[in-house]
Coordinates of C-alpha atoms in Angstrom, one line a residue:
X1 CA 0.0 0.0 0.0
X2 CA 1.5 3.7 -0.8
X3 CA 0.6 6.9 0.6
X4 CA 2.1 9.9 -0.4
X5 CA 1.5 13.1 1.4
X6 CA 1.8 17.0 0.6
X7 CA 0.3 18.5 4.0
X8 CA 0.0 22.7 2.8
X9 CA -3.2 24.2 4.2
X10 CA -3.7 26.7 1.4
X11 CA -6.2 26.8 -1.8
X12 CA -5.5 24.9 -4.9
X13 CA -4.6 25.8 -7.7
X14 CA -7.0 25.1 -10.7
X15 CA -3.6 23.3 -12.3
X16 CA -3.3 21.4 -9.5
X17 CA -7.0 20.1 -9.1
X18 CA -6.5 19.2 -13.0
X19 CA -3.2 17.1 -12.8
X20 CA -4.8 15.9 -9.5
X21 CA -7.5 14.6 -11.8
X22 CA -4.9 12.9 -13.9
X23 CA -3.0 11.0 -11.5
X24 CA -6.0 10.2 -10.2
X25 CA -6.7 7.9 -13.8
X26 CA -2.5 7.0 -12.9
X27 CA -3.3 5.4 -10.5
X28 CA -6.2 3.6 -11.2
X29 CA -4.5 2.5 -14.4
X30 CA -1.9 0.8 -12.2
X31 CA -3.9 -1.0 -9.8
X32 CA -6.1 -2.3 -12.4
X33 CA -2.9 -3.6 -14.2
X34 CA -1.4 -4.7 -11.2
X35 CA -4.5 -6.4 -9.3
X36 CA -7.0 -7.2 -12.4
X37 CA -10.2 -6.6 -9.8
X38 CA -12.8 -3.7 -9.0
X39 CA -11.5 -0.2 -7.7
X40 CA -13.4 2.1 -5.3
X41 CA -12.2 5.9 -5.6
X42 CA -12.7 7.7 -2.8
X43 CA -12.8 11.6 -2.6
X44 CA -14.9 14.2 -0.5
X45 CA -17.2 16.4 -2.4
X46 CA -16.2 20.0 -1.3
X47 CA -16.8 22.6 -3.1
X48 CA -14.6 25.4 -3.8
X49 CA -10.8 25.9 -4.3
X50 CA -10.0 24.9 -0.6
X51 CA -10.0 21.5 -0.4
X52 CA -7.7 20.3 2.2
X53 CA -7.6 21.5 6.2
X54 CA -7.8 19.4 9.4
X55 CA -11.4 19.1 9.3
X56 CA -11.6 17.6 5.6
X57 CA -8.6 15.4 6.6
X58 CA -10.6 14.4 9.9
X59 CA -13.0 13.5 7.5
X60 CA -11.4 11.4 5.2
X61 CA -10.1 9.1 7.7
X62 CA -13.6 9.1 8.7
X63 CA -15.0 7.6 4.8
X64 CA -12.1 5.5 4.8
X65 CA -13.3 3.9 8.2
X66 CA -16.6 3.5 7.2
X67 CA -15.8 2.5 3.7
X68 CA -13.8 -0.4 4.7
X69 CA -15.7 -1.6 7.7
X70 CA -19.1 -1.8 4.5
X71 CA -16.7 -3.7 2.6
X72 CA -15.7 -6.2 5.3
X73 CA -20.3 -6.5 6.5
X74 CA -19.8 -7.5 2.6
X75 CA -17.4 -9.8 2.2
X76 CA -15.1 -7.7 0.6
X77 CA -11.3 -6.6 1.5
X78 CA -9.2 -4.2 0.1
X79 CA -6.1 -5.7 -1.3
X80 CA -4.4 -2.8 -2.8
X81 CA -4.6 1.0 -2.4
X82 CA -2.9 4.5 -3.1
X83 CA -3.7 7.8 -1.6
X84 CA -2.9 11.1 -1.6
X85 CA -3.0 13.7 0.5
X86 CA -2.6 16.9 -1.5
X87 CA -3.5 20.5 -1.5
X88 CA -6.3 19.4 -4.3
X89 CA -7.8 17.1 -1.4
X90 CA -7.2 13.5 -0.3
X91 CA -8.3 11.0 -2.2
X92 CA -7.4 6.7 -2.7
X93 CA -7.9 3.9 -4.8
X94 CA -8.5 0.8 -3.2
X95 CA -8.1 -2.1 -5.5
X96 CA -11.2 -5.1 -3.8
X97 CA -11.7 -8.5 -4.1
X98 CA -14.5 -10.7 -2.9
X99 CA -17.3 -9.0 -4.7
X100 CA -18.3 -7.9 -8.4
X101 CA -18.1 -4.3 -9.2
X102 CA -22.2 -4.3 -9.4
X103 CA -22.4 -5.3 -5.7
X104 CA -19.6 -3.3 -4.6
X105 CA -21.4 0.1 -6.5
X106 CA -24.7 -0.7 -4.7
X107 CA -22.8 -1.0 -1.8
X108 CA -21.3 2.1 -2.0
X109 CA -24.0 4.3 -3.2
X110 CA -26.2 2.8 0.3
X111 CA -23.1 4.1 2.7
X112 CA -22.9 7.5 0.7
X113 CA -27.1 7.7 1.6
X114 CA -26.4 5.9 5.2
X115 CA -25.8 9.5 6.9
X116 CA -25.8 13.2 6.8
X117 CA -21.8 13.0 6.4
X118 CA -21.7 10.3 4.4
X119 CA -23.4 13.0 1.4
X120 CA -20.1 14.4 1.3
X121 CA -18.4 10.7 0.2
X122 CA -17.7 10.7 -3.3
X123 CA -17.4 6.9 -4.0
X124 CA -17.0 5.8 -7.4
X125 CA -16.5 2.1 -8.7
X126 CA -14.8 0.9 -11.7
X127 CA -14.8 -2.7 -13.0
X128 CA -12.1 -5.0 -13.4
X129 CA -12.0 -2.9 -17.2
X130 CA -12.3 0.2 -15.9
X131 CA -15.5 1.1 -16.7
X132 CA -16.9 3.2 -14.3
X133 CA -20.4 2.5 -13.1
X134 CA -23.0 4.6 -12.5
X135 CA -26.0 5.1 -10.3
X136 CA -27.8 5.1 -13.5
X137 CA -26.8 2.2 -14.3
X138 CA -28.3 0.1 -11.7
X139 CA -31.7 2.1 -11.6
X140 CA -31.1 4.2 -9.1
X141 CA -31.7 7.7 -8.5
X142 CA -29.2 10.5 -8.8
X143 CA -27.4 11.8 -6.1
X144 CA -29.3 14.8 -4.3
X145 CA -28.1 18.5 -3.4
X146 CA -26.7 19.3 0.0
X147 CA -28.8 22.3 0.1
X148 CA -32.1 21.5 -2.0
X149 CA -32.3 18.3 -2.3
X150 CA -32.8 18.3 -6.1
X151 CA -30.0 16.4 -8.5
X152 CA -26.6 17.3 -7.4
X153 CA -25.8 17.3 -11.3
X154 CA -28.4 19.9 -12.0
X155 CA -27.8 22.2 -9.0
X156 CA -23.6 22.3 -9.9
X157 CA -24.5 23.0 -13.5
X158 CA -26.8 25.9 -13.0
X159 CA -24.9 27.2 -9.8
X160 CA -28.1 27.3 -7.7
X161 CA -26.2 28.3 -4.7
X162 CA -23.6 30.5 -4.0
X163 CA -20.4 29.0 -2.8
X164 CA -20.4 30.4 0.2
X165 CA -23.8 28.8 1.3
X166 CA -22.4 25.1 0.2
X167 CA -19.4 25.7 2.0
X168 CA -21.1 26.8 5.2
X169 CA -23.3 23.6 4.9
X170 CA -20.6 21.1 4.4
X171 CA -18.7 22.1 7.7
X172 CA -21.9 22.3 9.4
X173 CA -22.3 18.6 8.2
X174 CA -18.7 17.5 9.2
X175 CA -18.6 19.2 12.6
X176 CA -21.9 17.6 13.7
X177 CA -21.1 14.5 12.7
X178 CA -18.0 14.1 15.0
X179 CA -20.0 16.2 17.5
X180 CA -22.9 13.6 17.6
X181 CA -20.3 10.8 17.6
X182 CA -18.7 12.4 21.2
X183 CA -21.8 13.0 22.9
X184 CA -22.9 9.1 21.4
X185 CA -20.1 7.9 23.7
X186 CA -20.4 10.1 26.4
X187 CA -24.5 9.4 27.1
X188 CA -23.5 6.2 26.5
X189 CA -21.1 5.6 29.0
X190 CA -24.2 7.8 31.4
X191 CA -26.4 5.1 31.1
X192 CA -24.1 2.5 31.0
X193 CA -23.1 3.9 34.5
X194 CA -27.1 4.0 35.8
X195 CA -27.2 0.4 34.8
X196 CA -24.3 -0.8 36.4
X197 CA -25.2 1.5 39.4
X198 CA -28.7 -0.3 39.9
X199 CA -27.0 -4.1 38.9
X200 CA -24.5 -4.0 41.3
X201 CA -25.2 -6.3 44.1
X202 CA -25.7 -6.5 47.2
X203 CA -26.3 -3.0 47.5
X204 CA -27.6 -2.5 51.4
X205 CA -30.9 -0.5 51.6
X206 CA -31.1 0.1 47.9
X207 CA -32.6 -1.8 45.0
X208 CA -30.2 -4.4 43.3
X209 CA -30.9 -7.5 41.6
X210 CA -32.5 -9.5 44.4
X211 CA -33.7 -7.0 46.5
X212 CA -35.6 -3.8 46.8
X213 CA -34.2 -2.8 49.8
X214 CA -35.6 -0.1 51.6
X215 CA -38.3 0.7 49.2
X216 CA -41.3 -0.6 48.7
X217 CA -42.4 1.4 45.5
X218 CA -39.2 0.3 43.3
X219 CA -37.9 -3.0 41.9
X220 CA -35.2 -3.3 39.5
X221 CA -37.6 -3.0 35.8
X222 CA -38.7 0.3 37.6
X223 CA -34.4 1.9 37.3
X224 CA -34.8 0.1 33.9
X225 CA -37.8 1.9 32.7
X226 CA -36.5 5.2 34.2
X227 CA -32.9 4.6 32.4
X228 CA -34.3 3.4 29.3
X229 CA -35.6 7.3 28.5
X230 CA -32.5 8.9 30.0
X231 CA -30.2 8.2 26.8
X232 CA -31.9 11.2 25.1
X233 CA -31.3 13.6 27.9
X234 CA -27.4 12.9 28.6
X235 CA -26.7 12.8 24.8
X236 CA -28.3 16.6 24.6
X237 CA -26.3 17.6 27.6
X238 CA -22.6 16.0 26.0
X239 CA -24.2 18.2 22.6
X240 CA -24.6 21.6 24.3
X241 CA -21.0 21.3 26.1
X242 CA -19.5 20.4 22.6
X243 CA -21.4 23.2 20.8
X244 CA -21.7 25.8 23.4
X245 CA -17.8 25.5 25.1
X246 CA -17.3 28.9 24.4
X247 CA -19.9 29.8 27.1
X248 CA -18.6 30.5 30.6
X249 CA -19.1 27.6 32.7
X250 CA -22.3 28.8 35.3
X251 CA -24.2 30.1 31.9
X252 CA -23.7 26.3 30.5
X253 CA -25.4 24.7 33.7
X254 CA -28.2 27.2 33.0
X255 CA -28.8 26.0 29.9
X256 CA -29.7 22.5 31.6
X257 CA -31.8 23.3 34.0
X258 CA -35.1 23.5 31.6
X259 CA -34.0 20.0 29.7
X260 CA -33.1 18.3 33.5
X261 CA -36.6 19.0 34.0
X262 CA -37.9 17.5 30.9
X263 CA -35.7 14.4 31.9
X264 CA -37.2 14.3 35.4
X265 CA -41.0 14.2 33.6
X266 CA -39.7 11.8 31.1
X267 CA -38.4 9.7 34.4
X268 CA -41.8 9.9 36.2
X269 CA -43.9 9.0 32.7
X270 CA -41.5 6.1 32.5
X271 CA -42.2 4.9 36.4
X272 CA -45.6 6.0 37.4
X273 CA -44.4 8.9 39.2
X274 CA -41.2 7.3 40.7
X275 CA -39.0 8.9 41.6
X276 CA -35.7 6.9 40.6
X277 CA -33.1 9.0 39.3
X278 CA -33.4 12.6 40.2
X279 CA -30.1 13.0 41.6
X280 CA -28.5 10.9 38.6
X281 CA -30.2 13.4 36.1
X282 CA -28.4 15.9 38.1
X283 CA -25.1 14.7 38.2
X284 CA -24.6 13.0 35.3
X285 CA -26.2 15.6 33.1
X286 CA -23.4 17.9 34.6
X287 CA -20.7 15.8 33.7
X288 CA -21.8 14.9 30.3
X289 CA -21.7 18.4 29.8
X290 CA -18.6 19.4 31.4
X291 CA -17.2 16.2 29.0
X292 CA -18.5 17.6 26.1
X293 CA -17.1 21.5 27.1
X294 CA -13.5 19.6 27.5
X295 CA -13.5 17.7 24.3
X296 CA -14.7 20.7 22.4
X297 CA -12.0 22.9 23.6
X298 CA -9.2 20.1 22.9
X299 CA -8.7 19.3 26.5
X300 CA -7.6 16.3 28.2
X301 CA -10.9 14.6 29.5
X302 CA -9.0 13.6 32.7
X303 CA -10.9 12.9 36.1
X304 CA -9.6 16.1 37.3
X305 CA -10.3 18.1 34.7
X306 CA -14.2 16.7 35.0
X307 CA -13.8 17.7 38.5
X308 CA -13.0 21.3 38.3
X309 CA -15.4 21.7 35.0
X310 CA -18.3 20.9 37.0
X311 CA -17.2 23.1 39.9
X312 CA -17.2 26.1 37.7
X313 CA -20.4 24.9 36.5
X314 CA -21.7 24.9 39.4
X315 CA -20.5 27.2 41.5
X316 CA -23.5 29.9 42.1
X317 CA -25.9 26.8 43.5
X318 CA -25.4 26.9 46.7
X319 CA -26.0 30.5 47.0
X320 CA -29.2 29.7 45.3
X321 CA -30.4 27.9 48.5
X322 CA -29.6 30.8 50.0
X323 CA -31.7 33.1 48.2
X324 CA -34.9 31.0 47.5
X325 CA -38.3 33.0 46.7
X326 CA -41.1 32.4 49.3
X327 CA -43.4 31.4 46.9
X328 CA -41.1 28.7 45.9
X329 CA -41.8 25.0 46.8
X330 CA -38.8 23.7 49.3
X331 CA -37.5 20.4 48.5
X332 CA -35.6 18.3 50.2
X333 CA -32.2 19.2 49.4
X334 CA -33.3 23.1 50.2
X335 CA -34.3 22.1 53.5
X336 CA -31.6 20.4 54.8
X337 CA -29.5 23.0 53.3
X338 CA -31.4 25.2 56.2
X339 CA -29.1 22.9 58.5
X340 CA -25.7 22.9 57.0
X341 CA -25.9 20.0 55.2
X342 CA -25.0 20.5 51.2
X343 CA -26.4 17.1 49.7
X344 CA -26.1 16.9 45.8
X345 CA -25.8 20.2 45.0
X346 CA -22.6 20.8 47.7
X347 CA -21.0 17.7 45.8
X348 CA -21.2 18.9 42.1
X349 CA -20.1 22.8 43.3
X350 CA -17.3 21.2 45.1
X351 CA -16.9 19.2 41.6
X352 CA -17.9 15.5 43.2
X353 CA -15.3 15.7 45.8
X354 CA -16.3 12.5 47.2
X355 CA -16.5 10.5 43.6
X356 CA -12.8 11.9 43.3
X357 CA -11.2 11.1 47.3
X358 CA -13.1 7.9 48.2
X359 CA -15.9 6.7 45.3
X360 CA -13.5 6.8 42.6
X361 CA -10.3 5.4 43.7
X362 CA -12.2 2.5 46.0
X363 CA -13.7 1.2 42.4
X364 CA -10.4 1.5 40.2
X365 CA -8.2 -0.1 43.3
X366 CA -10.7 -3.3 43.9
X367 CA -10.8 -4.0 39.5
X368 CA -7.1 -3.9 39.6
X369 CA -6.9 -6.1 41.8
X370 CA -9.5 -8.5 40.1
X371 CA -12.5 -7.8 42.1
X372 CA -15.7 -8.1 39.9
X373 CA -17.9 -5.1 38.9
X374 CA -20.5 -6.6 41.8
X375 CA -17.7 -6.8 44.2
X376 CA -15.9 -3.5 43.5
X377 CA -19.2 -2.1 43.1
X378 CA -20.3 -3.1 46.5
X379 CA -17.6 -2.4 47.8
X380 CA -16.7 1.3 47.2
X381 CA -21.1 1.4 47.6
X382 CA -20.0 1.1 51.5
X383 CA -17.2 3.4 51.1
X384 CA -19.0 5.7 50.5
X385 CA -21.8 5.4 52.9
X386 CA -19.0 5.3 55.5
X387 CA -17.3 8.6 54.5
X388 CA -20.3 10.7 52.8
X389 CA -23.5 12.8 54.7
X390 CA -26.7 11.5 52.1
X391 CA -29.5 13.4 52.2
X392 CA -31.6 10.7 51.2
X393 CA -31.0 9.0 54.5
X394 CA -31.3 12.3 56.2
X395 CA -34.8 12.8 54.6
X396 CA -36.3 9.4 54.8
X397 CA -34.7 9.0 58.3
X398 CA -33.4 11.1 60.3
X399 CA -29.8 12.5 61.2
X400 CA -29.6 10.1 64.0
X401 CA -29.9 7.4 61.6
X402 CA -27.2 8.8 59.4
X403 CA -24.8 9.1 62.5
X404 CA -25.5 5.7 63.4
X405 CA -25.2 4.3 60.2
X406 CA -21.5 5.8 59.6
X407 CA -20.6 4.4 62.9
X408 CA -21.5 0.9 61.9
X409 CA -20.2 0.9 59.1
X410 CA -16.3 2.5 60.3
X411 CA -16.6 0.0 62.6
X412 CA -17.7 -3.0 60.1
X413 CA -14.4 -1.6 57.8
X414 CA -12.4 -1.0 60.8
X415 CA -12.1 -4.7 61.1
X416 CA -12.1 -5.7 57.8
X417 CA -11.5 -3.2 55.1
X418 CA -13.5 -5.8 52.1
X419 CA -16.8 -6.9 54.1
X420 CA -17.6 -10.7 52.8
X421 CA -20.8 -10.8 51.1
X422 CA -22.6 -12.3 54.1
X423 CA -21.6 -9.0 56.3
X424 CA -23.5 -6.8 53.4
X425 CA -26.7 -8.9 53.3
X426 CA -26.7 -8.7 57.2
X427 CA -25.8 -4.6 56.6
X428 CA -29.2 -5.0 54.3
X429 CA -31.1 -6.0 56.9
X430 CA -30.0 -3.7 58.8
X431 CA -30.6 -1.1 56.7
X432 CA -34.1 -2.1 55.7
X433 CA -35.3 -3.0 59.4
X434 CA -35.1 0.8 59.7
X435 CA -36.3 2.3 56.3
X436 CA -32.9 3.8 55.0
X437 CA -32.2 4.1 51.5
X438 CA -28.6 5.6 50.8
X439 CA -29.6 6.6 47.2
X440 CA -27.3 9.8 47.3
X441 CA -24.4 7.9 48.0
X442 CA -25.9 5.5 45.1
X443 CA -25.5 8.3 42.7
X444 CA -22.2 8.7 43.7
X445 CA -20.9 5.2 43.1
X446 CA -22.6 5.6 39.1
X447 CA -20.1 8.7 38.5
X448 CA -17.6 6.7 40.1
X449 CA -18.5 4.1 36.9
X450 CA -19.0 7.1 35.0
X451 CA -15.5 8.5 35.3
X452 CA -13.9 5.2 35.4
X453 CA -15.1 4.6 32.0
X454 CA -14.1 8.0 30.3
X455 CA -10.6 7.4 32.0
X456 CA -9.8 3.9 30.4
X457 CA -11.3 4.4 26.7
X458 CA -9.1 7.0 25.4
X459 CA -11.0 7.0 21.8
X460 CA -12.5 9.9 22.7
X461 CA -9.8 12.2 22.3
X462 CA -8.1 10.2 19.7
X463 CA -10.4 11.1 17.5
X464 CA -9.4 15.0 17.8
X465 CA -6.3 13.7 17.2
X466 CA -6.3 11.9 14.1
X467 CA -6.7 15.3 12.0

């Protein structure tokens, strides 16, 4: 395989997109010599003399991923291939075998309609004697405008739109593609994290696979009805931190206050007005959005760097409970507040804290070491219980309950810092004996999963660096 490369970041010439157009029949001339099969070309239709920048080349490497992952679903592989990488654009041959050029062409032509993006691959197919084939030639319609969707064709031969217009679309199209591919991962890896919150067992006092715990109103199907409508909600968050990072930090969080509340309906729709995941659709819609701020400003999505996003998110919430209209409804949170004690909205201003000193490092320690997710789970659950004030106990119990509960529980790690399963159930029982539900600290232990994840798939921000 060659690949020659001319990396200038400047217009091209109108000689240089001809002889580009030349070498381009060079090449195809040689592999059809040398191989004696069906060629793909592959090019990006840009219009316009500036043809190659890091974006375009982003997006290359983007077709070519696409185009041969189709051709393996196929039965295809690519057994030969030149590119180039020019100020005229990049473009490659790819000499394939396994298929006839009919099925390859139909192939192609269903990737290059598979996605908005995917309108901007131009991917041509020539048989084994070079004849290229057309869409026309299999009975299929032409390929549509970017803008209008009439026939490309007809649009580029009567120059229905200015340049600048098809320009302006075509970066709109690239951008949101990788843009929707981040914030795919990131609410992703948010649900993923509410699923392996609630699986995780034994969970004392809360609902795991065997038990309800303390509640009576919630089994298991209920956190998987609430997670299955969340997806939506922590994908739009990742979105407005990718698209909006230019915004300072407190003026992001505003922006997800009114869809957090959508979420919240869309959670008590989903349960019959159970409350399941409140403080989730707090936490995790702040760090899919402090995620999504980081990646689009080319910064290392690093635990830390999570950490003090959200702080600055957050950092005027607190002082909210301070200044609360008396015409406004108090919830919990605000009330206990009235006492000195912080709850959610203490943790995400002090930018999870907890997650970062105890929930974190408990869960990352215990898989190291070979501990399942149900036993690292559990255990960094009790972790955090030990070390962490949870308003949800606080509210359903009472502060005595709390105090007595982190008592037991230093005392239960005191003598043996991993708890056999047996000591958890008996913790349970415990637990549900006197109606407490530690679903704060619950939350907690999903970002731990949630920022365990973005630390050990690195994809991510590989992706920004490919360009």
């Amino acid at each position: 395989m060659q690949t020659h490369s001319a990396d200038i970041p400047q217009p091209a010439l109108l000689e240089e997109i001809l002889r580009a157009r030349e070498e381009r029949q060079h090449r195809q001339q040689r592999l059809l010599r040398r191989y004696r099969r069906p060629l793909i070309s592959l090019s990006l239709n840009i219009a316009g003399a500036l043809k190659q920048f890091p974006l375009a080349q982003k997006t290359y490497a983007e077709a070519s991923r696409m185009m041969h992952r189709h051709l393996e679903r196929m039965g295809a592989c690519v057994i030969g291939a030149e590119e180039v990488h020019a100020r005229s654009g990049s473009e490659g041959c790819f000499a394939v075998d396994g298929r006839d050029a009919t099925s390859l062409k139909r192939g192609m032509v269903a990737l290059e309609e598979s996605r908005p993006v995917a309108r901007l691959f131009d991917l041509d197919v020539l048989d084994a004697d070079g004849r290229h084939l057309s869409r026309k030639d299999l009975g299929l319609p032409p390929r549509r405008c970017l803008l209008c969707d009439a026939a490309a064709a007809g649009c580029a031969r009567s120059r229905a739109h200015a340049l600048e217009e098809v320009r302006r679309h075509t970066l709109r199209l690239m951008e949101r593609h990788f843009q929707e591919q981040k914030a795919d991962i990131l609410a992703g890896y948010a649900l993923r994290s509410l699923l392996y919150e609630v699986c995780v067992t034994p969970k004392p006092g809360l609902v795991d696979r065997v038990s309800n715990g303390a509640h009576d109103d919630m089994d298991i199907f209920t956190f998987m009805d609430s997670s299955s409508v969340l997806f939506p909600y922590f994908r739009h968050c990742a979105l407005l931190g990718l698209r909006e990072h230019g915004l300072a930090p407190d003026a992001l969080f505003d922006r997800l206050r009114c869809p957090g509340m959508d979420a919240e309906d869309a959670m008590h729709r989903a349960t019959g007005n159970v409350n399941t995941h409140k403080g989730a659709i707090f936490s995790l819609g702040i760090v899919c959005a402090a995620a999504g701020r980081l990646l689009g400003r080319q910064e290392r999505l690093t635990p830390a760097a999570i950490s003090a996003t959200s702080a600055a998110m957050t950092s005027g919430v607190l002082a909210e409970c301070r200044n609360v209209p008396p015409n406004v409804p108090l919830t919990n949170g605000l009330r206990l507040y009235g006492k000195g004690i912080h709850g959610a909205r203490g943790e995400a201003a002090s930018g999870f804290s907890s997650v970062l000193r105890y929930g974190l490092p408990s869960l990352e320690r215990e898989l190291a070491a070979g501990a399942s997710i149900d036993r690292a789970g559990a255990l960094t659950l009790i972790r955090l219980m030990a070390k962490v004030f949870d308003t949800n106990i606080i509210s359903r119990s009472s502060l005595r309950d709390q105090y007595a509960l982190q008592d037991r529980l230093q005392g239960i790690l005191a003598a043996d810092e991993a708890p056999s399963r047996a000591r958890l159930r008996e913790l349970d029982a415990w637990l549900v004996a006197g109606n407490i539900s530690p679903g704060g600290c619950a939350d907690l232990l999903g970002l731990s999963w949630m920022l365990h994840f973005l630390r050990r798939d690195t994809a991510l921000e590989e992706r920004d660096q490919e360009a």
